[in-house]
Short mmCIF file of C-alpha atoms and ligand atoms in Angstrom, two decimals:
data_model
loop_
_atom_site.label_atom_id
_atom_site.label_comp_id
_atom_site.label_asym_id
_atom_site.label_seq_id
_atom_site.Cartn_x
_atom_site.Cartn_y
_atom_site.Cartn_z
CA MET W 1 0.00 0.00 0.00
CA ASN W 2 1.20 3.52 -0.78
CA ILE W 3 0.08 6.21 1.65
CA PRO W 4 1.34 9.74 1.04
CA PHE W 5 1.87 12.12 3.93
CA LEU W 6 -0.72 14.45 2.37
CA SER W 7 -3.15 13.94 -0.49
CA PHE W 8 -5.40 16.60 -2.03
CA HIS W 9 -7.49 14.10 -4.04
CA LYS W 10 -10.58 14.00 -1.82
CA MET W 11 -10.64 17.75 -1.10
CA ASN W 12 -10.11 18.58 -4.79
CA ALA W 13 -12.85 16.16 -5.86
CA ASP W 14 -15.25 17.83 -3.38
CA VAL W 15 -14.74 21.26 -4.94
CA LYS W 16 -13.74 20.53 -8.56
CA ALA W 17 -16.90 21.57 -10.43
CA GLU W 18 -17.40 24.76 -8.39
CA THR W 19 -13.72 25.67 -8.61
CA LEU W 20 -13.58 25.35 -12.39
CA ALA W 21 -16.75 27.45 -12.67
CA SER W 22 -15.20 30.02 -10.34
CA PHE W 23 -12.11 30.19 -12.57
CA GLU W 24 -14.23 30.72 -15.65
CA HIS W 25 -16.14 33.51 -13.92
CA PHE W 26 -12.85 35.10 -12.83
CA PHE W 27 -11.36 34.73 -16.32
CA ASP W 28 -14.33 36.31 -18.08
CA LYS W 29 -14.58 39.13 -15.56
CA ALA W 30 -10.90 40.02 -16.08
CA TRP W 31 -10.46 41.77 -12.68
CA TYR W 32 -7.37 40.41 -10.95
CA VAL W 33 -6.46 42.31 -7.80
CA LEU W 34 -8.59 43.59 -4.86
CA GLY W 35 -12.08 43.21 -6.25
CA ASP W 36 -15.41 41.64 -5.33
CA GLN W 37 -14.07 38.11 -4.77
CA VAL W 38 -11.57 39.28 -2.15
CA LYS W 39 -14.22 41.42 -0.42
CA GLN W 40 -16.66 38.48 -0.41
CA PHE W 41 -14.12 36.02 0.95
CA GLU W 42 -13.02 38.50 3.63
CA ASN W 43 -16.65 38.80 4.79
CA GLU W 44 -17.12 35.02 4.76
CA TYR W 45 -13.91 34.32 6.63
CA ALA W 46 -14.62 37.03 9.24
CA ASN W 47 -18.02 35.44 9.71
CA PHE W 48 -16.52 31.94 9.99
CA ASN W 49 -13.90 33.12 12.48
CA GLN W 50 -16.39 35.22 14.45
CA THR W 51 -14.35 38.41 14.15
CA ASN W 52 -15.49 41.81 12.91
CA HIS W 53 -12.85 42.00 10.20
CA CYS W 54 -10.74 39.87 7.88
CA VAL W 55 -8.10 41.36 5.61
CA GLY W 56 -6.81 39.11 2.83
CA VAL W 57 -3.05 39.16 2.21
CA ALA W 58 -0.50 37.31 0.11
CA ASN W 59 0.60 34.68 2.66
CA GLY W 60 0.75 33.82 6.36
CA LEU W 61 4.15 35.37 7.03
CA ASP W 62 2.97 38.70 5.62
CA ALA W 63 -0.21 38.46 7.70
CA LEU W 64 1.94 38.30 10.87
CA ILE W 65 4.30 41.05 9.68
CA ILE W 66 1.42 43.40 8.83
CA ALA W 67 -0.33 42.57 12.13
CA LEU W 68 2.82 43.57 14.06
CA LYS W 69 3.19 46.75 11.95
CA THR W 70 -0.37 47.86 12.75
CA LEU W 71 0.63 47.73 16.44
CA ASN W 72 3.74 49.85 15.72
CA ILE W 73 6.01 47.06 16.96
CA GLY W 74 9.56 47.52 15.77
CA LYS W 75 13.18 48.20 16.73
CA GLY W 76 13.92 47.80 20.44
CA ASP W 77 10.69 45.90 21.12
CA GLU W 78 10.35 42.29 22.25
CA VAL W 79 7.69 39.78 21.24
CA ILE W 80 7.20 36.51 23.11
CA VAL W 81 7.06 33.49 20.79
CA PRO W 82 7.11 29.72 21.39
CA SER W 83 10.53 28.05 21.24
CA ASN W 84 9.17 25.19 19.10
CA THR W 85 7.19 26.99 16.39
CA TYR W 86 7.66 27.05 12.64
CA ILE W 87 10.29 29.71 11.96
CA ALA W 88 7.74 32.05 10.29
CA SER W 89 6.49 33.24 13.71
CA TRP W 90 10.02 34.34 14.66
CA LEU W 91 10.75 35.78 11.21
CA ALA W 92 7.71 38.06 11.36
CA VAL W 93 9.02 39.53 14.63
CA SER W 94 12.54 39.93 13.23
CA TYR W 95 11.30 41.43 9.98
CA VAL W 96 9.69 44.40 11.75
CA GLY W 97 12.96 44.91 13.67
CA ALA W 98 11.81 43.51 17.01
CA THR W 99 13.41 40.64 18.95
CA PRO W 100 11.73 37.24 19.36
CA ILE W 101 11.87 36.05 22.98
CA ALA W 102 11.37 32.30 23.17
CA VAL W 103 9.21 30.61 25.79
CA GLU W 104 9.04 26.83 26.08
CA PRO W 105 5.90 24.84 25.25
CA LYS W 106 4.19 22.26 27.43
CA MET W 107 5.65 18.82 26.84
CA ASP W 108 2.21 17.24 26.36
CA THR W 109 0.29 19.74 24.18
CA TYR W 110 3.33 21.26 22.40
CA ASN W 111 1.67 24.69 22.78
CA ILE W 112 3.29 27.61 24.65
CA ASN W 113 3.22 27.11 28.43
CA PRO W 114 1.25 30.04 29.91
CA GLU W 115 2.95 29.48 33.29
CA LEU W 116 6.34 30.36 31.78
CA ILE W 117 5.31 33.52 29.96
CA GLU W 118 5.42 36.08 32.78
CA ALA W 119 9.06 35.36 33.63
CA SER W 120 9.96 36.56 30.11
CA VAL W 121 7.97 39.79 30.21
CA THR W 122 10.23 42.89 30.37
CA SER W 123 9.69 46.63 29.96
CA ARG W 124 10.35 46.10 26.22
CA THR W 125 7.72 43.38 25.73
CA LYS W 126 5.11 44.64 23.27
CA ALA W 127 3.22 41.45 22.39
CA ILE W 128 2.76 37.74 22.94
CA MET W 129 2.44 35.62 19.81
CA PRO W 130 0.77 32.33 20.75
CA VAL W 131 0.99 29.74 17.95
CA HIS W 132 -1.82 27.19 17.78
CA LEU W 133 0.52 24.40 16.76
CA TYR W 134 -0.48 21.22 14.92
CA GLY W 135 -4.18 22.24 14.98
CA GLN W 136 -4.75 22.71 18.72
CA CYS W 137 -5.81 26.05 20.17
CA CYS W 138 -3.50 27.39 22.92
CA GLU W 139 -4.77 27.91 26.48
CA MET W 140 -5.92 31.39 25.55
CA ASP W 141 -7.72 32.39 28.75
CA SER W 142 -4.48 32.35 30.76
CA ILE W 143 -2.56 34.04 27.94
CA MET W 144 -5.13 36.85 27.63
CA THR W 145 -5.09 37.37 31.40
CA ILE W 146 -1.29 37.77 31.43
CA ALA W 147 -1.41 40.14 28.44
CA LYS W 148 -4.06 42.31 30.08
CA LYS W 149 -2.20 42.41 33.38
CA HIS W 150 0.96 43.70 31.68
CA GLY W 151 -0.75 45.87 29.06
CA ILE W 152 0.75 44.01 26.12
CA ALA W 153 -0.87 42.99 22.84
CA VAL W 154 -1.69 39.47 21.66
CA VAL W 155 -1.07 38.47 18.04
CA GLU W 156 -2.20 34.92 17.36
CA ASP W 157 -0.38 32.85 14.74
CA ASN W 158 -3.36 30.84 13.54
CA ALA W 159 -1.78 29.34 10.42
CA GLN W 160 -2.44 25.76 11.55
CA SER W 161 -5.74 25.89 13.43
CA GLN W 162 -8.62 27.40 11.46
CA GLY W 163 -11.71 26.17 13.32
CA ALA W 164 -10.05 25.09 16.59
CA THR W 165 -11.44 26.52 19.85
CA TYR W 166 -10.59 27.22 23.48
CA ASN W 167 -13.57 27.29 25.84
CA GLY W 168 -15.81 27.53 22.80
CA LYS W 169 -14.08 30.57 21.28
CA LEU W 170 -12.30 30.28 17.93
CA ALA W 171 -8.55 30.45 17.39
CA GLY W 172 -7.84 33.71 15.60
CA SER W 173 -10.55 35.61 17.52
CA PHE W 174 -8.76 36.22 20.85
CA GLY W 175 -5.86 38.49 20.01
CA ASP W 176 -5.78 42.21 19.20
CA ILE W 177 -4.90 41.27 15.63
CA ASN W 178 -4.06 37.84 14.27
CA GLY W 179 -2.58 36.15 11.21
CA THR W 180 -3.47 32.98 9.37
CA SER W 181 -2.14 31.17 6.30
CA PHE W 182 -3.91 29.56 3.36
CA TYR W 183 -0.76 27.84 2.10
CA PRO W 184 -2.02 24.79 0.13
CA GLY W 185 -1.23 22.27 2.88
CA LYS W 186 -3.04 24.14 5.69
CA ASN W 187 -6.54 23.05 6.76
CA LEU W 188 -7.98 25.82 4.59
CA GLY W 189 -5.56 25.92 1.67
CA ALA W 190 -5.55 27.95 -1.53
CA TYR W 191 -4.06 26.80 -4.85
CA GLY W 192 -0.92 28.76 -4.19
CA ASP W 193 0.09 31.26 -1.51
CA ALA W 194 -2.52 33.24 0.44
CA GLY W 195 -3.17 34.45 3.98
CA ALA W 196 -5.34 36.71 6.10
CA ILE W 197 -5.51 38.94 9.14
CA THR W 198 -8.43 38.75 11.59
CA THR W 199 -9.33 41.35 14.19
CA ASN W 200 -12.25 42.94 16.04
CA ASN W 201 -10.52 46.32 16.06
CA ASP W 202 -11.78 48.71 13.35
CA ALA W 203 -8.68 50.92 13.34
CA LEU W 204 -6.23 48.00 13.15
CA ALA W 205 -8.23 46.40 10.31
CA GLN W 206 -8.24 49.68 8.41
CA ARG W 207 -4.49 50.11 8.88
CA ALA W 208 -3.83 46.50 7.77
CA MET W 209 -5.78 47.19 4.55
CA VAL W 210 -3.63 50.24 3.92
CA ILE W 211 -0.31 48.51 4.70
CA ARG W 212 -1.03 45.50 2.44
CA ASN W 213 -1.60 47.88 -0.49
CA TYR W 214 1.56 50.05 -0.53
CA GLY W 215 0.32 52.15 2.37
CA SER W 216 -2.29 53.62 0.09
CA GLN W 217 -6.03 54.20 0.45
CA LYS W 218 -6.39 56.41 -2.58
CA LYS W 219 -4.54 55.28 -5.69
CA TYR W 220 -1.10 56.96 -5.96
CA TYR W 221 -1.47 58.71 -2.57
CA ASN W 222 0.59 56.94 0.08
CA ASP W 223 -0.07 57.49 3.78
CA GLU W 224 2.77 55.26 5.00
CA GLN W 225 5.53 52.97 3.75
CA GLY W 226 3.41 49.86 3.20
CA ILE W 227 4.14 46.68 1.28
CA ASN W 228 2.54 44.82 -1.59
CA SER W 229 0.82 41.84 -0.02
CA ARG W 230 -2.60 41.41 -1.57
CA LEU W 231 -4.78 38.33 -1.76
CA ASP W 232 -5.41 37.44 -5.42
CA GLU W 233 -8.98 37.58 -6.71
CA VAL W 234 -8.69 34.10 -8.19
CA GLN W 235 -7.45 32.58 -4.91
CA ALA W 236 -10.19 34.37 -2.96
CA GLY W 237 -12.79 32.79 -5.25
CA PHE W 238 -11.30 29.33 -4.66
CA LEU W 239 -11.04 29.92 -0.91
CA SER W 240 -14.74 30.86 -0.68
CA ILE W 241 -15.60 27.43 -2.09
CA LYS W 242 -13.17 25.59 0.17
CA LEU W 243 -14.37 27.49 3.25
CA LYS W 244 -17.86 25.98 2.81
CA ASN W 245 -16.24 22.54 3.14
CA LEU W 246 -13.87 23.31 6.02
CA ALA W 247 -16.09 22.15 8.90
CA LYS W 248 -16.65 18.81 7.14
CA TRP W 249 -12.93 18.36 6.43
CA ASN W 250 -11.98 19.30 10.00
CA ALA W 251 -14.51 16.75 11.31
CA ASN W 252 -12.96 14.15 9.03
CA ARG W 253 -9.50 14.98 10.42
CA ASN W 254 -10.89 14.47 13.93
CA HIS W 255 -12.28 11.08 12.91
CA ILE W 256 -8.87 10.07 11.56
CA ALA W 257 -7.17 11.27 14.76
CA ALA W 258 -9.63 9.32 16.95
CA LYS W 259 -8.98 6.18 14.90
CA TYR W 260 -5.19 6.58 15.24
CA MET W 261 -5.62 7.15 19.01
CA GLU W 262 -7.69 3.98 19.34
CA LEU W 263 -5.39 1.80 17.25
CA LEU W 264 -2.11 3.11 18.71
CA ALA W 265 -3.13 3.22 22.39
CA GLY W 266 -0.70 1.34 24.63
CA THR W 267 2.10 1.09 22.07
CA THR W 268 5.57 0.85 23.64
CA ASP W 269 7.80 3.97 23.44
CA LEU W 270 5.08 6.00 21.73
CA VAL W 271 3.61 9.32 22.87
CA LEU W 272 0.23 10.20 21.34
CA PRO W 273 -1.21 13.74 21.05
CA THR W 274 -2.77 15.33 24.16
CA ILE W 275 -5.52 17.94 23.95
CA ALA W 276 -5.67 20.39 26.90
CA ASN W 277 -8.85 20.75 28.96
CA GLY W 278 -11.11 23.26 27.24
CA ALA W 279 -9.21 23.09 23.94
CA THR W 280 -10.15 21.46 20.66
CA SER W 281 -7.90 20.54 17.74
CA VAL W 282 -8.52 20.50 14.01
CA PHE W 283 -5.55 18.13 13.61
CA HIS W 284 -3.63 20.03 10.99
CA LEU W 285 -1.01 17.42 11.86
CA PHE W 286 -1.09 14.17 13.82
CA VAL W 287 2.21 14.22 15.69
CA ILE W 288 3.56 11.26 17.65
CA ARG W 289 6.84 11.03 19.55
CA THR W 290 9.23 8.13 20.03
CA SER W 291 12.91 7.73 20.94
CA LYS W 292 13.25 5.59 17.78
CA ARG W 293 11.94 8.36 15.53
CA ASP W 294 14.54 8.28 12.74
CA ALA W 295 14.48 4.48 12.43
CA LEU W 296 10.67 4.42 12.54
CA GLN W 297 10.45 7.06 9.80
CA GLN W 298 12.81 5.04 7.62
CA TYR W 299 10.89 1.81 8.27
CA LEU W 300 7.56 3.46 7.42
CA GLN W 301 9.10 4.86 4.23
CA GLN W 302 10.04 1.31 3.22
CA GLN W 303 6.40 0.29 3.77
CA GLY W 304 5.25 3.06 1.42
CA ILE W 305 4.12 5.40 4.21
CA GLY W 306 5.04 9.08 3.96
CA THR W 307 5.82 11.04 7.15
CA LEU W 308 7.38 14.41 7.93
CA ILE W 309 9.10 16.06 10.93
CA HIS W 310 7.55 19.31 12.25
CA TYR W 311 10.16 20.59 12.87
CA PRO W 312 13.64 19.02 12.83
CA VAL W 313 15.51 22.14 14.07
CA PRO W 314 14.01 24.69 16.50
CA PRO W 315 14.47 28.35 15.47
CA HIS W 316 17.15 29.08 18.13
CA LEU W 317 19.44 26.47 16.54
CA GLN W 318 18.81 27.55 12.93
CA LYS W 319 21.71 29.18 11.08
CA ALA W 320 19.30 32.05 10.29
CA TYR W 321 19.34 32.91 14.01
CA SER W 322 23.07 32.47 14.69
CA GLU W 323 23.00 36.17 15.76
CA LEU W 324 21.22 35.07 18.94
CA ASN W 325 24.03 32.64 19.83
CA GLY W 326 21.61 29.82 20.65
CA LYS W 327 23.19 26.57 21.86
CA PRO W 328 21.86 23.05 22.33
CA GLY W 329 20.35 22.91 25.81
CA ASP W 330 18.95 26.47 25.74
CA TYR W 331 15.39 25.27 25.11
CA PRO W 332 15.39 21.59 26.12
CA ILE W 333 11.67 21.01 25.56
CA ALA W 334 11.73 22.41 22.03
CA GLU W 335 14.86 20.34 21.35
CA GLU W 336 13.32 17.14 22.77
CA ILE W 337 10.24 17.62 20.56
CA ALA W 338 12.44 18.29 17.50
CA ASN W 339 14.42 15.11 18.17
CA THR W 340 11.48 12.77 18.76
CA CYS W 341 8.42 14.05 16.83
CA LEU W 342 6.98 12.48 13.71
CA SER W 343 3.90 13.59 11.77
CA LEU W 344 1.81 10.70 10.41
CA PRO W 345 -0.29 10.85 7.22
CA MET W 346 -3.34 13.05 7.91
CA PHE W 347 -5.67 14.43 5.24
CA PRO W 348 -9.41 14.50 4.54
CA GLY W 349 -10.39 11.36 2.69
CA MET W 350 -7.82 9.08 4.37
CA THR W 351 -9.57 5.70 4.70
CA ASP W 352 -9.90 3.53 7.81
CA GLU W 353 -7.94 0.87 5.92
CA GLU W 354 -5.08 3.32 5.41
CA ILE W 355 -5.12 4.40 9.08
CA THR W 356 -5.04 0.75 10.13
CA TYR W 357 -2.14 0.02 7.76
CA VAL W 358 -0.08 2.91 9.17
CA SER W 359 -0.91 2.02 12.78
CA SER W 360 -0.13 -1.68 12.46
CA HIS W 361 3.25 -0.96 10.89
CA ILE W 362 4.11 1.44 13.73
CA GLN W 363 3.21 -1.26 16.26
CA GLN W 364 5.09 -3.92 14.33
CA PHE W 365 8.21 -1.75 14.38
CA LEU W 366 8.05 -0.59 18.00
CA HIS W 367 7.03 -3.98 19.45
CA GLY W 368 9.20 -6.07 17.13
C1 PLP D 1 2.56 28.00 7.52
C2 PLP D 1 2.85 28.77 8.73
C3 PLP D 1 3.15 30.14 8.69
C4 PLP D 1 3.41 30.90 7.45
O1 PLP D 1 2.47 30.83 6.45
P1 PLP D 1 2.90 31.05 4.92
O2 PLP D 1 1.59 31.20 4.22
O3 PLP D 1 3.67 29.85 4.49
O4 PLP D 1 3.71 32.29 4.84
C5 PLP D 1 3.32 30.81 9.89
N1 PLP D 1 3.22 30.17 11.07
C6 PLP D 1 2.96 28.85 11.14
C7 PLP D 1 2.86 28.21 12.49
C8 PLP D 1 2.79 28.10 9.99
O5 PLP D 1 2.54 26.79 10.09
#
């Protein structure tokens, strides 16, 4: 059996007819940038995410950069980020000239540990950037309480968790201003790069719209030094169609996760995902941990099973951040996760037979 890490077949089949019709409509209309499709998708996504505003942008990294810019975060400022996130969260902070300050995650949920945040707050701290990693919403009530107490902003990185909740409230609706990504492999993925900002704050939404479009509200009149980071009309049209299917696909991911949990329970030297009390996950990824990670990945590859590592090197040990002089041992939890985690195949349309095949080979290897 051949099981890829990620397959788009089922999702694409679900939306094919509508998507081709949407392309034809777009093609005939011949309007390419910032038109009705973008406006419509922004309204639909704001509605889905239960926020007052959504601003479509070119990708998830830009969404975070623009969000930080609307808060005037820059040189000399610090932003608290998880030590184990995808590097984009750190890069957004660095790009605006601020310094990422890493805080360790919880060993069981892999999300930032709220109990460790306050020790890293200084007079320069301007924001906390919680990252809802692997599909699970962070423990946002504690994070919001800390932010309020210290008068600092919250910018959620919601690239991986569209539809996840904490105490019934959606990821991407807690922070002052938040970013998400519609990179093809995310739960809500475009057919190319795309992203968005969500916020309840009218002024921040307005400023984000200006920054994404060269700092301009009126053509050829520039209020500030913005960037070009617009969501394409054609991608917005496709995303509107996919958004209607997102709840169904997220439910399917939860079914797959439950099946993995059931089949893999009790396996030797295997740590399964943990969901915090009050949190839900949309299982962007299904991440297991084992001390035999590299050998297991190789064995599964030989059985035709694709897996990936999210992520093999934490940001503080990346060459890109050599300026921070990070050393092994600085963030032991992030390093332990990097050394032992493995993401199993997870995509809407994965069959019970495929889940069983993957699970039995993991057990065969770890028990054998
Ligand atoms: C994918 C991702 C991003 C960046 O999104 P792009 O659209 O690829 O720029 C940021 N943060 C996290 C946690 C991500 O997974």
